[in-house]
Amino acid sequence: MDLNKSWPAPFLFFWENLGELGLLTWKTLKNVFRRPWEKNIFLQQLEEVGVRSLLVVSLTAAFGGLVFGLQTYIGFHRYVGQGSEAYGGPIISLGLSKELIPILVGLMVAGRVGSAMTAEIGTMKITEQIDALFSLGADPNKYLVVPRTVAAFFMLPCLTLYGDLIGIVGGFFYNIVIMGVNSSIYLKNTLLYFELWDLITGLIKAAIFGLVIALVGCWQGLKAEGGAAGVGRATTRSVVISSIVILILNFFLSKTLPASLSR
């Protein structure tokens, strides 16, 4: 029986691409523990993924914290009553650290770094530089994919932790400085109910999002063909796929990870 005729084309296309990504992931995980390591490329990618993303993460987290603080203030003021706004601190901190900041950082890095990875590797593919690596006896996966994947895995949690700080300060600034909420009650309740596990949950998500961004970006770059237009299409697919996978994974990770370690 011909499988190409018995199954719909979109179904086969999905599983074919999922298999390609799975094989790339498996090969990358094996090469992570094999020497020699590409230290210089790894350090370069740490700077590219982490340091050069600080500005966009700062702006995103700051305004994310401000708008989340705004909506929390409105919710308490409208539905609980005047004076209850000071009890919104734990909600702001928990919502930002567990959900909003990891997602925003993941989406921003997917757009900035994931697209750059795809464009760079895709350009190398269509200009036959990857074939040259093969001819020189080098493993393109170990040389190109592994350093980017490991750098994203480590730097996304760092960027998320930085974004958590900026976002929580933004929520504090809106409620305390702009709206004049009682600062002692706000801080007391935040420190009382906000747990370390809430922070760790967001960092676990960020590490997984980092793997997704790097692997999808490199995968699409290695698949690029058809000249400059093909690289452009691969870059677009990389950002779209990474963003959708991040949103889907976030739901399942939120459902799977325990809400608290104290219960």
Short mmCIF file of C-alpha atoms in Angstrom, two decimals:
data_model
loop_
_atom_site.label_atom_id
_atom_site.label_comp_id
_atom_site.label_asym_id
_atom_site.label_seq_id
_atom_site.Cartn_x
_atom_site.Cartn_y
_atom_site.Cartn_z
CA MET A 1 0.00 0.00 0.00
CA ASP A 2 1.30 3.45 -0.93
CA LEU A 3 1.32 5.59 2.22
CA ASN A 4 1.53 8.77 0.16
CA LYS A 5 -1.93 8.01 -1.25
CA SER A 6 -3.55 6.60 1.88
CA TRP A 7 -2.76 9.56 4.15
CA PRO A 8 -3.54 13.27 3.59
CA ALA A 9 -0.57 15.33 2.44
CA PRO A 10 -0.62 17.78 5.42
CA PHE A 11 -0.53 14.80 7.82
CA LEU A 12 2.51 13.31 6.09
CA PHE A 13 4.18 16.73 5.87
CA PHE A 14 3.74 17.26 9.62
CA TRP A 15 5.23 13.91 10.60
CA GLU A 16 8.06 14.23 8.09
CA ASN A 17 9.10 17.58 9.53
CA LEU A 18 8.65 16.37 13.10
CA GLY A 19 10.94 13.44 12.31
CA GLU A 20 13.57 15.77 10.84
CA LEU A 21 13.49 17.96 13.93
CA GLY A 22 13.61 14.93 16.21
CA LEU A 23 16.67 13.53 14.44
CA LEU A 24 18.41 16.90 14.63
CA THR A 25 17.62 17.13 18.35
CA TRP A 26 18.96 13.64 19.03
CA LYS A 27 22.15 14.27 17.06
CA THR A 28 22.67 17.59 18.82
CA LEU A 29 22.22 16.07 22.28
CA LYS A 30 24.80 13.39 21.47
CA ASN A 31 27.31 15.93 20.16
CA VAL A 32 26.99 18.12 23.26
CA PHE A 33 29.00 15.54 25.24
CA ARG A 34 31.61 14.86 22.57
CA ARG A 35 34.95 16.62 22.41
CA PRO A 36 36.38 18.86 21.14
CA TRP A 37 34.03 21.69 22.09
CA GLU A 38 33.73 24.81 19.95
CA LYS A 39 34.51 27.20 22.81
CA ASN A 40 34.98 30.35 20.73
CA ILE A 41 31.72 29.90 18.86
CA PHE A 42 29.95 29.08 22.13
CA LEU A 43 31.19 32.28 23.79
CA GLN A 44 30.19 34.27 20.71
CA GLN A 45 26.69 32.80 20.88
CA LEU A 46 26.42 33.55 24.60
CA GLU A 47 26.99 37.20 23.72
CA GLU A 48 24.62 37.08 20.75
CA VAL A 49 21.77 35.37 22.58
CA GLY A 50 22.24 37.00 25.97
CA VAL A 51 24.03 40.33 26.05
CA ARG A 52 22.65 41.67 22.79
CA SER A 53 19.10 40.78 23.82
CA LEU A 54 19.21 42.80 27.05
CA LEU A 55 17.72 45.95 25.54
CA VAL A 56 14.69 44.27 23.95
CA VAL A 57 14.13 42.16 27.09
CA SER A 58 14.36 45.26 29.29
CA LEU A 59 11.75 47.16 27.29
CA THR A 60 9.45 44.16 26.97
CA ALA A 61 9.63 43.23 30.66
CA ALA A 62 9.28 46.82 31.87
CA PHE A 63 6.11 47.55 29.92
CA GLY A 64 4.81 44.04 30.54
CA GLY A 65 5.16 44.66 34.28
CA LEU A 66 3.56 48.08 34.01
CA VAL A 67 0.52 46.86 32.08
CA PHE A 68 0.12 43.80 34.32
CA GLY A 69 0.30 46.05 37.37
CA LEU A 70 -2.28 48.34 35.76
CA GLN A 71 -4.78 45.56 35.07
CA THR A 72 -4.28 44.02 38.53
CA TYR A 73 -4.92 47.40 40.13
CA ILE A 74 -8.09 47.87 38.07
CA GLY A 75 -9.31 44.37 38.92
CA PHE A 76 -8.88 44.78 42.69
CA HIS A 77 -10.26 48.31 42.67
CA ARG A 78 -13.33 47.39 40.61
CA TYR A 79 -14.29 43.97 41.95
CA VAL A 80 -12.87 43.81 45.50
CA GLY A 81 -13.05 47.38 46.66
CA GLN A 82 -11.03 50.49 47.28
CA GLY A 83 -7.96 49.81 49.43
CA SER A 84 -7.63 46.19 48.31
CA GLU A 85 -5.14 47.13 45.58
CA ALA A 86 -2.27 46.68 48.04
CA TYR A 87 -2.94 42.91 48.04
CA GLY A 88 -2.16 42.56 44.33
CA GLY A 89 1.61 42.24 44.79
CA PRO A 90 1.74 38.43 44.99
CA ILE A 91 -0.51 38.09 41.93
CA ILE A 92 1.67 40.43 39.91
CA SER A 93 4.89 38.69 40.94
CA LEU A 94 3.51 35.19 40.38
CA GLY A 95 1.89 36.00 37.03
CA LEU A 96 5.00 37.69 35.70
CA SER A 97 7.55 35.12 36.85
CA LYS A 98 5.58 31.97 35.97
CA GLU A 99 3.82 32.98 32.78
CA LEU A 100 4.20 36.42 31.23
CA ILE A 101 7.95 37.04 31.36
CA PRO A 102 9.08 33.57 30.15
CA ILE A 103 6.65 33.79 27.22
CA LEU A 104 7.55 37.37 26.30
CA VAL A 105 11.29 36.68 26.53
CA GLY A 106 10.89 33.51 24.48
CA LEU A 107 8.92 35.28 21.75
CA MET A 108 11.31 38.23 21.63
CA VAL A 109 14.40 36.01 21.45
CA ALA A 110 12.72 33.83 18.81
CA GLY A 111 12.17 36.93 16.70
CA ARG A 112 15.62 38.40 17.26
CA VAL A 113 17.97 35.44 17.72
CA GLY A 114 16.11 32.51 16.17
CA SER A 115 15.65 34.39 12.91
CA ALA A 116 19.34 35.38 12.90
CA MET A 117 20.39 31.75 13.37
CA THR A 118 18.21 30.66 10.47
CA ALA A 119 19.46 33.44 8.20
CA GLU A 120 23.11 32.80 9.02
CA ILE A 121 22.99 29.02 8.60
CA GLY A 122 20.67 29.30 5.60
CA THR A 123 23.11 31.63 3.86
CA MET A 124 25.92 29.16 4.57
CA LYS A 125 23.75 26.39 3.11
CA ILE A 126 22.94 28.09 -0.19
CA THR A 127 26.53 29.35 -0.62
CA GLU A 128 27.79 25.76 -0.08
CA GLN A 129 29.84 26.63 3.00
CA ILE A 130 28.26 23.71 4.86
CA ASP A 131 29.37 21.38 2.07
CA ALA A 132 32.86 22.81 2.51
CA LEU A 133 32.75 21.88 6.20
CA PHE A 134 31.88 18.31 5.21
CA SER A 135 34.76 18.19 2.75
CA LEU A 136 37.15 19.38 5.49
CA GLY A 137 36.00 16.57 7.78
CA ALA A 138 34.11 18.82 10.20
CA ASP A 139 30.66 18.00 11.56
CA PRO A 140 28.30 20.91 10.74
CA ASN A 141 26.01 19.87 13.59
CA LYS A 142 28.79 20.07 16.15
CA TYR A 143 30.23 23.25 14.64
CA LEU A 144 26.98 25.17 14.02
CA VAL A 145 24.06 23.68 15.96
CA VAL A 146 25.55 22.58 19.28
CA PRO A 147 27.08 25.95 20.34
CA ARG A 148 23.87 27.81 19.51
CA THR A 149 21.65 25.28 21.28
CA VAL A 150 23.72 25.18 24.48
CA ALA A 151 24.04 28.99 24.53
CA ALA A 152 20.26 29.43 24.17
CA PHE A 153 19.63 26.79 26.85
CA PHE A 154 21.73 28.70 29.39
CA MET A 155 20.97 32.29 28.39
CA LEU A 156 17.16 32.14 28.19
CA PRO A 157 16.81 31.48 31.96
CA CYS A 158 19.29 34.30 32.64
CA LEU A 159 17.31 36.69 30.46
CA THR A 160 14.08 35.53 32.09
CA LEU A 161 15.46 36.11 35.59
CA TYR A 162 16.55 39.57 34.52
CA GLY A 163 13.13 40.17 32.97
CA ASP A 164 11.41 38.99 36.18
CA LEU A 165 13.28 41.63 38.15
CA ILE A 166 12.46 44.38 35.65
CA GLY A 167 8.80 43.34 35.38
CA ILE A 168 8.21 43.06 39.14
CA VAL A 169 9.82 46.46 39.65
CA GLY A 170 7.55 47.82 36.89
CA GLY A 171 4.44 46.49 38.64
CA PHE A 172 5.68 47.89 41.94
CA PHE A 173 6.37 51.27 40.34
CA TYR A 174 2.89 51.54 38.84
CA ASN A 175 1.04 50.56 42.01
CA ILE A 176 3.20 52.31 44.63
CA VAL A 177 4.58 55.35 42.83
CA ILE A 178 1.89 56.18 40.29
CA MET A 179 -1.28 54.99 42.06
CA GLY A 180 -0.17 55.53 45.67
CA VAL A 181 -0.91 52.02 46.96
CA ASN A 182 0.20 51.27 50.55
CA SER A 183 3.78 50.10 50.07
CA SER A 184 4.17 48.24 53.37
CA ILE A 185 1.11 46.04 52.80
CA TYR A 186 2.08 45.51 49.15
CA LEU A 187 5.63 44.38 50.01
CA LYS A 188 4.56 42.33 53.04
CA ASN A 189 2.04 40.29 51.05
CA THR A 190 4.43 39.87 48.14
CA LEU A 191 7.17 38.46 50.38
CA LEU A 192 4.67 36.33 52.30
CA TYR A 193 2.97 34.56 49.39
CA PHE A 194 5.53 34.66 46.58
CA GLU A 195 7.56 31.42 46.59
CA LEU A 196 10.96 30.56 45.17
CA TRP A 197 9.34 27.73 43.21
CA ASP A 198 7.27 30.30 41.31
CA LEU A 199 10.53 31.79 40.06
CA ILE A 200 12.10 28.40 39.30
CA THR A 201 9.06 27.33 37.28
CA GLY A 202 9.56 30.23 34.91
CA LEU A 203 13.26 29.44 34.58
CA ILE A 204 12.53 25.81 33.70
CA LYS A 205 10.15 26.97 31.00
CA ALA A 206 12.73 29.44 29.69
CA ALA A 207 15.42 26.76 29.38
CA ILE A 208 13.06 24.57 27.33
CA PHE A 209 12.05 27.57 25.20
CA GLY A 210 15.75 28.22 24.55
CA LEU A 211 16.18 24.69 23.20
CA VAL A 212 13.14 25.14 20.96
CA ILE A 213 14.33 28.46 19.56
CA ALA A 214 17.84 27.24 18.74
CA LEU A 215 16.86 23.84 17.35
CA VAL A 216 14.05 25.21 15.17
CA GLY A 217 16.23 28.09 13.97
CA CYS A 218 19.12 25.78 13.02
CA TRP A 219 16.77 23.19 11.50
CA GLN A 220 15.16 25.74 9.21
CA GLY A 221 18.55 27.15 8.28
CA LEU A 222 19.83 23.71 7.28
CA LYS A 223 16.66 23.18 5.19
CA ALA A 224 16.94 26.51 3.35
CA GLU A 225 17.15 26.33 -0.42
CA GLY A 226 16.31 28.48 -3.40
CA GLY A 227 18.62 31.45 -2.95
CA ALA A 228 17.88 34.59 -0.97
CA ALA A 229 14.12 34.09 -1.26
CA GLY A 230 14.47 30.63 0.24
CA VAL A 231 16.44 32.00 3.19
CA GLY A 232 13.71 34.59 3.74
CA ARG A 233 11.01 31.92 3.75
CA ALA A 234 13.03 29.75 6.14
CA THR A 235 13.53 32.71 8.49
CA THR A 236 9.79 33.42 8.54
CA ARG A 237 8.97 29.77 9.19
CA SER A 238 11.51 29.66 12.00
CA VAL A 239 9.93 32.55 13.91
CA VAL A 240 6.37 31.31 13.34
CA ILE A 241 7.09 27.70 14.33
CA SER A 242 9.13 28.71 17.39
CA SER A 243 6.44 31.12 18.59
CA ILE A 244 3.62 28.59 18.18
CA VAL A 245 5.59 25.80 19.86
CA ILE A 246 6.47 28.11 22.78
CA LEU A 247 2.81 28.96 23.36
CA ILE A 248 1.74 25.31 23.14
CA LEU A 249 4.54 24.08 25.40
CA ASN A 250 3.79 26.80 27.94
CA PHE A 251 0.30 25.39 28.50
CA PHE A 252 1.49 21.81 28.96
CA LEU A 253 4.40 22.85 31.19
CA SER A 254 2.04 24.95 33.33
CA LYS A 255 -0.26 21.95 33.60
CA THR A 256 2.55 19.49 34.36
CA LEU A 257 4.77 21.42 36.77
CA PRO A 258 3.40 21.51 40.35
CA ALA A 259 1.90 24.82 41.43
CA SER A 260 3.80 24.71 44.70
CA LEU A 261 6.31 22.44 46.43
CA SER A 262 4.76 23.10 49.83
CA ARG A 263 1.53 21.26 49.02
#
